[in-house]
Amino acid sequence: MAATQKILQYKQPESTYDVIIVGGGLHGLSAAYYLAKYHQVKRIAVLERQYIGSGGSGRNTEMVRANKRAHETLPFYKESLEMWDGLSAELEWNLLVQKKGLIALAHSDGEVDAMRMQGDAQRRAGIKIDMLSPQEIKRMVPALDISDRTALPVVGAQFHPEGGTVHHDAALWGYAKAACRLGVDICEGVEAVGFNVEAGRATGVKTNVGEISADKIHIAVGGYSSQIARMLGVKFPVVTIPMQVMTTELMAPFLDYYVASPRLHWYTQQTLKGDLILGGQLDPWQSWKSYNTWEECSERVASILEYFPDLAHARVVRSWSGLCDCTGDSAPVMGPSGIEGLSLDVAWGYYGFKSTPAAGKYSAEYIVKGKVPEKIKHFGLDRFFNRSRVREIII
Amino acid sequence: MPFLIRCPNCGNRNPYEFKFGGECKTSPAAGADRNAWCDYLYFNENMSGFQEEWWFHSKGCGDWIKIRRNTATHEIADQ
């Protein structure tokens, strides 16, 4: 007889906590887990207005990678990528971590040069990266058309062998279960509607079920950070832009790698289940609405079909979109908010999922010690005022 | 298409014909300090609800127009 004990129990919030985390997504839950596990914080609440993982945590394309460019961010992404490896054992939950390798196609010599430069920065940070010739790509991805038939033929690629996928729902449930087991109160249906700030210090959260006081408040609300900013009477350096994603029907395994074209704004991978995930382009305008458009679907599919002509029979069966809080320099905002006792982990754009373990770890460290950890010192809000924006590129 | 934009020259058009120009902001006055300019350049109201915003009709008349759009529902207000 199998055990029927619940893995996770939701709670109603109490009136006071040591730390309140606003946002029950991956970042909020991982911060709660690291606070409870490594910093022995006793009374932690995670407030989620809908259900856990209802935002970007359950809407991303499950890609984990560290092939960014800026030297300020690379050590952080590298550590995050490595943390996924041990996480299934640590959380006692199979996250289906599959480091299958990521191939980013280049369609011109200029792109190859840019990828080489980027690769140098990545190698200096200790990230494995290689360049591939079209023939090597063809051996790895037989379904890919590398001929001159396409409008922009493939002339090379950057290979990131440690990149891959993690099941996002599994990661969410893993963190939620582990946090719950350590005594974290996960409160669904509890929405922050305001904050109590006295003499520049945050003392509590006003919610739809009453006021909750706390020593520390942590904001990890994904795409909704500007709503929190309005409650606090400040602005964040973000624009909320949706990203649309599609999946196809199930197919026999044919694609072993994550394949992306940064130039043509698409990426695709075949999940363990057999469906293809298709996506890669932010919507061309700001929006807070979840929707899918024919224009985006047809453009993305046409571009992918150009390089995978055998997929012409495949049907798109499902689509969705998620909100990305994009900063001008493609780096997040972490650490101090300018209000004492209130810390930030926001503005993650479309690179929040892969950052989950390290963001949770360093958020927890900052909340407890009050000193910005070395690895996130470039992510502060003050960088927009003191000429130290991160020199990241959009990929 | 998710909504229609009423261009004063071309009528109701598909938003994919336009380039989005962001929320309307007021630039700092002459002589404003650096922080005011940083705030103007990088920080946004990022409204969830009605906001006034710029759109460039790049595949139409080539005019920059201002509309009021609800970013949470895509409702366009009467001008």
Coordinates of C-alpha atoms in Angstrom, one line a residue:
Chain A
M1 CA 0.0 0.0 0.0
A2 CA 1.5 3.3 -1.1
A3 CA 1.8 6.1 1.4
T4 CA -0.9 8.7 1.0
Q5 CA 0.7 11.4 3.1
K6 CA 0.4 14.8 1.4
I7 CA 3.7 16.2 0.2
L8 CA 2.7 19.8 0.6
Q9 CA 0.3 21.5 3.0
Y10 CA -1.0 25.0 2.4
K11 CA -1.4 27.3 5.4
Q12 CA -3.3 30.4 6.3
P13 CA -0.8 33.1 7.3
E14 CA -0.2 34.0 10.9
S15 CA 0.1 37.6 12.1
T16 CA 3.8 37.8 12.3
Y17 CA 6.9 36.2 10.7
D18 CA 10.7 36.6 10.6
V19 CA 10.6 36.7 6.8
I20 CA 7.7 37.2 4.4
I21 CA 8.4 36.4 0.7
V22 CA 5.9 37.9 -1.7
G23 CA 5.5 35.7 -4.7
G24 CA 5.1 31.9 -4.7
G25 CA 7.0 31.1 -7.8
L26 CA 10.4 29.4 -8.2
H27 CA 12.4 32.3 -7.0
G28 CA 10.3 32.9 -3.9
L29 CA 10.1 29.2 -3.0
S30 CA 13.8 28.7 -3.5
A31 CA 14.6 31.7 -1.4
A32 CA 12.3 30.3 1.3
Y33 CA 14.0 26.9 1.1
Y34 CA 17.6 28.3 1.4
L35 CA 16.6 30.6 4.3
A36 CA 15.1 27.6 6.2
K37 CA 17.8 25.1 5.2
Y38 CA 21.1 27.0 5.4
H39 CA 20.3 30.0 7.6
Q40 CA 18.0 28.4 10.1
V41 CA 15.3 31.1 9.8
K42 CA 12.3 29.7 11.7
R43 CA 9.2 31.6 10.7
I44 CA 8.9 32.1 7.0
A45 CA 5.8 32.7 4.9
V46 CA 5.5 32.6 1.1
L47 CA 2.5 34.6 -0.1
E48 CA 1.0 33.7 -3.5
R49 CA -2.1 35.4 -4.8
Q50 CA -3.1 32.7 -7.2
Y51 CA -1.5 29.2 -7.0
I52 CA 2.2 28.5 -6.8
G53 CA 3.9 28.6 -10.1
S54 CA 1.0 30.3 -11.8
G55 CA 3.3 33.0 -13.4
G56 CA 6.5 32.6 -15.2
S57 CA 7.6 29.6 -13.2
G58 CA 5.2 27.4 -15.1
R59 CA 5.3 29.3 -18.4
N60 CA 8.9 29.3 -19.3
T61 CA 10.6 27.0 -21.9
E62 CA 12.6 25.0 -19.3
M63 CA 15.9 26.0 -20.7
V64 CA 19.0 26.2 -18.4
R65 CA 22.2 27.6 -19.7
A66 CA 25.1 30.0 -18.9
N67 CA 26.0 31.3 -22.3
K68 CA 25.6 34.9 -21.6
R69 CA 28.3 37.5 -22.2
A70 CA 28.9 40.0 -19.4
H71 CA 31.7 39.2 -17.0
E72 CA 29.5 40.6 -14.2
T73 CA 26.8 38.0 -14.7
L74 CA 28.7 34.9 -16.0
P75 CA 29.9 33.6 -12.6
F76 CA 26.4 33.8 -11.3
Y77 CA 24.8 31.9 -14.2
K78 CA 27.6 29.3 -14.1
E79 CA 27.0 28.6 -10.4
S80 CA 23.2 28.4 -11.0
L81 CA 23.7 25.9 -13.9
E82 CA 26.0 23.8 -11.6
M83 CA 23.5 23.9 -8.8
W84 CA 20.8 22.1 -10.8
D85 CA 23.0 19.0 -10.9
G86 CA 22.8 18.2 -7.2
L87 CA 19.3 19.6 -6.7
S88 CA 17.3 16.4 -7.3
A89 CA 19.2 14.6 -4.5
E90 CA 19.1 17.6 -2.2
L91 CA 15.3 18.2 -2.6
E92 CA 14.6 14.4 -2.8
W93 CA 12.5 15.1 -5.9
N94 CA 13.4 14.2 -9.5
L95 CA 13.7 17.5 -11.4
L96 CA 14.4 15.7 -14.7
V97 CA 17.6 17.6 -15.1
Q98 CA 18.9 16.8 -18.6
K99 CA 22.0 18.6 -19.7
K100 CA 21.6 17.7 -23.3
G101 CA 23.6 20.6 -24.8
L102 CA 22.6 23.7 -26.6
I103 CA 23.4 24.6 -30.2
A104 CA 23.1 28.3 -31.1
L105 CA 23.2 28.7 -34.9
A106 CA 25.1 31.4 -36.7
H107 CA 24.0 32.5 -40.2
S108 CA 26.8 34.9 -41.1
D109 CA 30.6 35.4 -40.5
G110 CA 29.8 38.4 -38.3
E111 CA 27.7 36.2 -36.0
V112 CA 30.5 33.6 -35.9
D113 CA 32.9 36.3 -34.8
A114 CA 30.5 37.6 -32.1
M115 CA 30.1 34.1 -30.8
R116 CA 33.8 33.6 -30.7
M117 CA 34.2 36.8 -28.6
Q118 CA 31.3 35.7 -26.4
G119 CA 32.9 32.2 -26.1
D120 CA 36.1 33.8 -24.9
A121 CA 34.3 35.6 -22.1
Q122 CA 32.5 32.4 -21.2
R123 CA 35.7 30.3 -21.2
R124 CA 37.4 32.8 -19.0
A125 CA 34.6 32.4 -16.5
G126 CA 35.1 28.6 -16.6
I127 CA 32.1 27.8 -18.8
K128 CA 32.6 25.1 -21.5
I129 CA 31.9 26.4 -24.9
D130 CA 32.9 25.3 -28.4
M131 CA 32.4 26.4 -32.0
L132 CA 30.9 23.9 -34.5
S133 CA 31.2 23.7 -38.3
P134 CA 28.0 23.1 -40.4
Q135 CA 29.2 19.5 -41.0
E136 CA 29.6 18.9 -37.2
I137 CA 26.1 20.4 -36.6
K138 CA 24.6 18.1 -39.2
R139 CA 26.1 15.1 -37.5
M140 CA 24.6 16.1 -34.2
V141 CA 21.3 17.3 -35.6
P142 CA 20.5 15.2 -38.7
A143 CA 17.1 16.8 -39.2
L144 CA 18.6 20.3 -39.6
D145 CA 18.9 21.7 -43.1
I146 CA 22.4 23.2 -43.5
S147 CA 22.1 23.6 -47.3
D148 CA 22.1 26.8 -49.3
R149 CA 18.3 26.3 -49.8
T150 CA 17.5 28.5 -46.8
A151 CA 17.5 32.3 -47.0
L152 CA 20.2 32.5 -44.3
P153 CA 22.2 29.3 -44.5
V154 CA 23.8 27.9 -41.3
V155 CA 27.5 28.8 -41.4
G156 CA 28.5 27.7 -37.9
A157 CA 27.3 27.4 -34.3
Q158 CA 28.2 27.8 -30.7
F159 CA 27.9 24.7 -28.6
H160 CA 27.2 24.9 -24.9
P161 CA 27.4 21.3 -23.7
E162 CA 26.3 22.0 -20.2
G163 CA 23.1 23.7 -21.2
G164 CA 19.9 21.8 -21.2
T165 CA 16.5 21.5 -19.6
V166 CA 14.9 21.0 -16.2
H167 CA 11.3 20.2 -15.7
H168 CA 9.9 23.5 -14.3
D169 CA 6.9 22.0 -12.5
A170 CA 9.1 19.4 -10.9
A171 CA 11.5 22.1 -9.8
L172 CA 8.6 24.1 -8.3
W173 CA 7.2 21.2 -6.5
G174 CA 10.6 20.1 -5.3
Y175 CA 11.3 23.5 -3.7
A176 CA 7.8 23.8 -2.4
K177 CA 7.9 20.3 -0.8
A178 CA 11.3 20.8 0.7
A179 CA 10.4 24.3 2.1
C180 CA 7.1 23.0 3.5
R181 CA 9.0 20.1 5.2
L182 CA 11.3 22.7 6.8
G183 CA 8.3 24.5 8.3
V184 CA 7.8 27.3 5.7
D185 CA 4.2 28.5 5.5
I186 CA 3.1 28.5 1.9
C187 CA -0.1 30.6 1.6
E188 CA -2.0 30.5 -1.6
G189 CA -4.8 33.0 -2.3
V190 CA -3.0 35.6 -0.2
E191 CA -2.4 38.8 -2.2
A192 CA -0.1 41.7 -1.1
V193 CA -2.1 44.9 -1.5
G194 CA 0.2 47.3 0.3
F195 CA 3.2 47.6 2.7
N196 CA 3.6 49.2 6.1
V197 CA 6.7 51.4 5.9
E198 CA 7.6 53.4 9.0
A199 CA 10.5 55.8 9.0
G200 CA 12.0 54.2 5.9
R201 CA 11.7 50.7 7.2
A202 CA 9.3 48.1 6.0
T203 CA 7.5 46.5 8.9
G204 CA 4.7 44.4 7.3
V205 CA 2.6 43.5 4.4
K206 CA -1.1 44.4 4.0
T207 CA -2.9 41.5 2.4
N208 CA -6.5 40.6 1.4
V209 CA -6.6 38.6 4.6
G210 CA -5.2 41.2 6.9
E211 CA -1.9 42.7 7.9
I212 CA 1.1 40.5 8.5
S213 CA 4.2 42.0 10.3
A214 CA 7.7 40.8 9.5
D215 CA 11.3 41.6 10.2
K216 CA 12.2 41.2 6.6
I217 CA 10.2 41.3 3.4
H218 CA 11.5 39.8 0.1
I219 CA 9.9 40.6 -3.3
A220 CA 10.0 37.8 -5.8
V221 CA 7.0 38.5 -8.0
G222 CA 8.4 37.8 -11.5
G223 CA 6.5 39.7 -14.1
Y224 CA 4.4 41.7 -11.6
S225 CA 7.2 43.8 -10.0
S226 CA 5.8 47.1 -11.2
Q227 CA 2.6 46.5 -9.3
I228 CA 4.6 46.1 -6.1
A229 CA 6.6 49.3 -7.1
R230 CA 3.4 51.3 -7.3
M231 CA 2.4 50.1 -3.8
L232 CA 5.8 51.3 -2.5
G233 CA 5.6 54.6 -4.5
V234 CA 8.7 53.9 -6.5
K235 CA 9.4 52.9 -10.1
F236 CA 11.5 49.9 -11.4
P237 CA 13.6 50.0 -14.6
V238 CA 11.5 47.5 -16.3
V239 CA 8.9 47.0 -19.1
T240 CA 6.6 44.1 -19.0
I241 CA 6.6 42.2 -22.3
P242 CA 4.9 38.8 -22.9
M243 CA 6.6 35.9 -24.6
Q244 CA 4.6 33.4 -26.5
V245 CA 5.4 29.7 -26.6
M246 CA 3.9 26.7 -28.4
T247 CA 4.2 23.0 -28.3
T248 CA 3.5 20.4 -30.9
E249 CA 2.0 16.9 -30.8
L250 CA 4.2 14.1 -29.6
M251 CA 6.8 12.7 -32.0
A252 CA 9.3 9.9 -31.9
P253 CA 12.7 11.2 -30.6
F254 CA 14.7 12.9 -33.3
L255 CA 16.2 16.0 -31.7
D256 CA 18.9 15.4 -29.1
Y257 CA 19.9 19.0 -28.5
Y258 CA 18.4 22.3 -27.7
V259 CA 18.7 24.2 -31.0
A260 CA 18.4 28.0 -31.2
S261 CA 18.9 30.7 -33.8
P262 CA 19.6 34.0 -32.0
R263 CA 19.5 35.8 -35.3
L264 CA 16.1 34.6 -36.3
H265 CA 14.7 34.6 -32.8
W266 CA 13.7 31.0 -32.4
Y267 CA 14.6 28.0 -30.4
T268 CA 13.2 24.5 -30.1
Q269 CA 13.8 21.4 -28.2
Q270 CA 12.1 18.0 -27.9
T271 CA 11.1 17.2 -24.4
L272 CA 11.5 13.8 -22.8
K273 CA 7.8 13.3 -23.5
G274 CA 8.3 13.8 -27.3
D275 CA 6.7 17.2 -28.0
L276 CA 8.6 20.1 -29.4
I277 CA 8.7 23.4 -27.5
L278 CA 8.8 26.3 -29.9
G279 CA 9.4 29.9 -29.0
G280 CA 12.1 32.6 -28.8
Q281 CA 10.7 36.0 -29.5
L282 CA 9.4 38.6 -27.1
D283 CA 6.2 40.3 -28.2
P284 CA 6.9 43.6 -30.0
W285 CA 5.0 45.6 -27.3
Q286 CA 4.3 46.0 -23.7
S287 CA 1.4 44.0 -22.3
W288 CA 0.2 42.4 -19.0
K289 CA -2.2 40.1 -20.8
S290 CA -1.8 36.5 -21.5
Y291 CA -2.7 35.8 -25.1
N292 CA -1.3 34.2 -28.3
T293 CA -1.5 35.6 -31.8
W294 CA -1.6 34.0 -35.2
E295 CA 1.1 36.5 -36.4
E296 CA 3.6 35.3 -33.8
C297 CA 2.8 31.6 -34.2
S298 CA 3.1 31.7 -38.0
E299 CA 6.3 33.7 -38.1
R300 CA 8.0 31.5 -35.5
V301 CA 6.8 28.2 -37.2
A302 CA 7.7 29.4 -40.7
S303 CA 11.2 30.3 -39.5
I304 CA 11.7 26.9 -37.8
L305 CA 10.3 25.0 -40.7
E306 CA 12.9 26.6 -43.0
Y307 CA 15.6 24.7 -41.1
F308 CA 13.6 21.6 -40.1
P309 CA 11.6 20.9 -43.3
D310 CA 10.7 17.4 -42.1
L311 CA 8.5 19.0 -39.4
A312 CA 5.9 20.2 -42.0
H313 CA 3.5 17.5 -40.9
A314 CA 3.7 18.4 -37.2
R315 CA 0.8 20.2 -35.6
V316 CA 0.9 22.8 -32.9
V317 CA -1.4 21.6 -30.2
R318 CA -1.0 24.1 -27.4
S319 CA 0.2 27.6 -26.8
W320 CA 0.6 30.0 -23.9
S321 CA 2.4 33.2 -22.9
G322 CA 4.3 34.5 -19.9
L323 CA 5.3 37.9 -18.7
C324 CA 8.9 39.0 -18.8
D325 CA 10.0 42.1 -16.8
C326 CA 12.8 43.4 -19.1
T327 CA 15.4 45.8 -18.0
G328 CA 17.4 47.9 -20.5
D329 CA 20.6 46.0 -19.8
S330 CA 19.2 42.4 -19.7
A331 CA 20.3 41.9 -16.1
P332 CA 18.1 41.5 -13.1
V333 CA 17.6 43.6 -10.0
M334 CA 18.6 41.9 -6.8
G335 CA 19.4 43.1 -3.3
P336 CA 18.5 46.4 -1.6
S337 CA 15.4 48.3 -2.5
G338 CA 16.2 51.6 -0.9
I339 CA 13.7 50.7 1.9
E340 CA 15.3 49.0 4.9
G341 CA 14.1 45.5 5.5
L342 CA 12.7 45.1 2.0
S343 CA 14.9 43.2 -0.5
L344 CA 14.3 42.6 -4.2
D345 CA 14.7 39.7 -6.6
V346 CA 12.9 41.0 -9.7
A347 CA 13.3 42.1 -13.3
W348 CA 14.4 38.7 -14.5
G349 CA 13.2 39.1 -18.1
Y350 CA 13.3 35.8 -19.8
Y351 CA 16.3 34.4 -17.9
G352 CA 14.6 33.8 -14.5
F353 CA 14.1 30.1 -14.7
K354 CA 17.7 29.1 -15.2
S355 CA 18.7 31.4 -12.4
T356 CA 16.4 29.9 -9.8
P357 CA 18.9 28.0 -7.5
A358 CA 21.5 30.8 -7.4
A359 CA 18.9 33.6 -7.1
G360 CA 17.3 31.8 -4.1
K361 CA 20.6 31.1 -2.5
Y362 CA 22.0 34.6 -2.7
S363 CA 18.6 36.2 -1.9
A364 CA 18.6 34.2 1.3
E365 CA 22.1 35.2 2.1
Y366 CA 21.4 38.9 1.5
I367 CA 18.2 38.7 3.6
V368 CA 20.0 37.2 6.6
K369 CA 23.3 38.9 6.5
G370 CA 22.2 42.3 5.1
K371 CA 25.4 42.5 3.0
V372 CA 25.1 42.1 -0.8
P373 CA 26.9 38.9 -1.8
E374 CA 29.8 39.2 -4.2
K375 CA 28.1 37.2 -7.0
I376 CA 25.1 39.6 -7.2
K377 CA 26.9 42.9 -6.4
H378 CA 26.4 44.1 -10.0
F379 CA 22.6 43.5 -9.9
G380 CA 21.8 46.5 -7.7
L381 CA 19.2 49.1 -8.5
D382 CA 21.9 51.8 -8.0
R383 CA 23.7 50.7 -11.2
F384 CA 21.2 52.7 -13.3
F385 CA 22.4 55.9 -11.6
N386 CA 26.2 55.4 -11.2
R387 CA 27.2 54.3 -14.8
S388 CA 27.6 50.7 -13.9
R389 CA 24.9 49.0 -16.0
V390 CA 25.7 45.4 -16.9
R391 CA 27.1 45.0 -20.4
E392 CA 24.9 42.1 -21.3
I393 CA 23.6 41.3 -24.8
I394 CA 20.1 40.1 -25.6
I395 CA 20.2 36.4 -26.4
Chain B
M1 CA -4.1 40.1 -33.8
P2 CA -4.6 41.0 -30.2
F3 CA -6.1 44.4 -30.7
L4 CA -6.6 47.1 -33.3
I5 CA -4.9 50.5 -33.3
R6 CA -6.9 53.5 -34.6
C7 CA -4.5 55.4 -36.8
P8 CA -5.8 58.9 -37.6
N9 CA -4.6 58.6 -41.2
C10 CA -5.3 54.9 -41.9
G11 CA -8.2 53.8 -39.7
N12 CA -8.2 50.7 -37.6
R13 CA -5.0 48.7 -38.3
N14 CA -3.3 45.5 -37.1
P15 CA -0.7 46.4 -34.4
Y16 CA 1.9 44.3 -36.2
E17 CA 2.0 47.2 -38.7
F18 CA 3.4 49.5 -36.0
K19 CA 6.5 49.8 -34.0
F20 CA 5.8 50.2 -30.3
G21 CA 7.4 53.3 -28.9
G22 CA 6.9 52.9 -25.2
E23 CA 5.0 54.9 -22.6
C24 CA 4.8 58.6 -22.9
K25 CA 7.1 60.4 -20.5
T26 CA 8.0 63.9 -19.8
S27 CA 11.7 64.6 -20.3
P28 CA 13.5 66.5 -17.5
A29 CA 13.8 70.2 -17.8
A30 CA 17.0 71.9 -19.0
G31 CA 19.6 71.9 -16.3
A32 CA 18.1 68.8 -14.5
D33 CA 20.7 66.7 -12.7
R34 CA 22.0 63.3 -13.9
N35 CA 19.8 61.3 -11.7
A36 CA 16.7 62.9 -13.2
W37 CA 17.9 61.9 -16.7
C38 CA 18.8 58.3 -15.5
D39 CA 15.3 58.0 -14.1
Y40 CA 13.8 59.3 -17.3
L41 CA 15.8 56.9 -19.5
Y42 CA 15.7 53.7 -17.6
F43 CA 12.7 53.7 -15.2
N44 CA 9.1 53.2 -16.2
E45 CA 5.7 53.5 -14.7
N46 CA 5.1 50.2 -16.6
M47 CA 1.4 50.6 -16.0
S48 CA -1.0 47.7 -15.7
G49 CA -4.1 49.5 -16.9
F50 CA -4.6 52.6 -19.2
Q51 CA -1.4 54.4 -20.2
E52 CA -0.6 56.9 -22.9
E53 CA 1.9 55.4 -25.4
W54 CA 3.7 56.1 -28.6
W55 CA 3.3 53.9 -31.8
F56 CA 5.1 54.4 -35.1
H57 CA 3.0 53.3 -38.1
S58 CA 6.1 51.9 -39.9
K59 CA 4.1 49.8 -42.4
G60 CA 1.5 52.5 -43.0
C61 CA 1.5 56.2 -43.1
G62 CA 4.9 56.6 -41.3
D63 CA 3.5 58.8 -38.5
W64 CA 4.2 58.6 -34.8
I65 CA 0.8 58.6 -33.0
K66 CA -0.2 58.6 -29.4
I67 CA -2.9 56.3 -28.1
R68 CA -4.4 55.4 -24.7
R69 CA -4.3 51.6 -24.3
N70 CA -5.1 49.4 -21.3
T71 CA -2.1 47.1 -21.1
A72 CA -4.0 44.6 -19.0
T73 CA -7.0 44.2 -21.3
H74 CA -5.8 45.7 -24.6
E75 CA -8.8 48.0 -24.6
I76 CA -8.1 51.2 -26.6
A77 CA -9.6 54.4 -25.2
D78 CA -11.4 56.9 -27.5
Q79 CA -9.1 59.7 -28.4

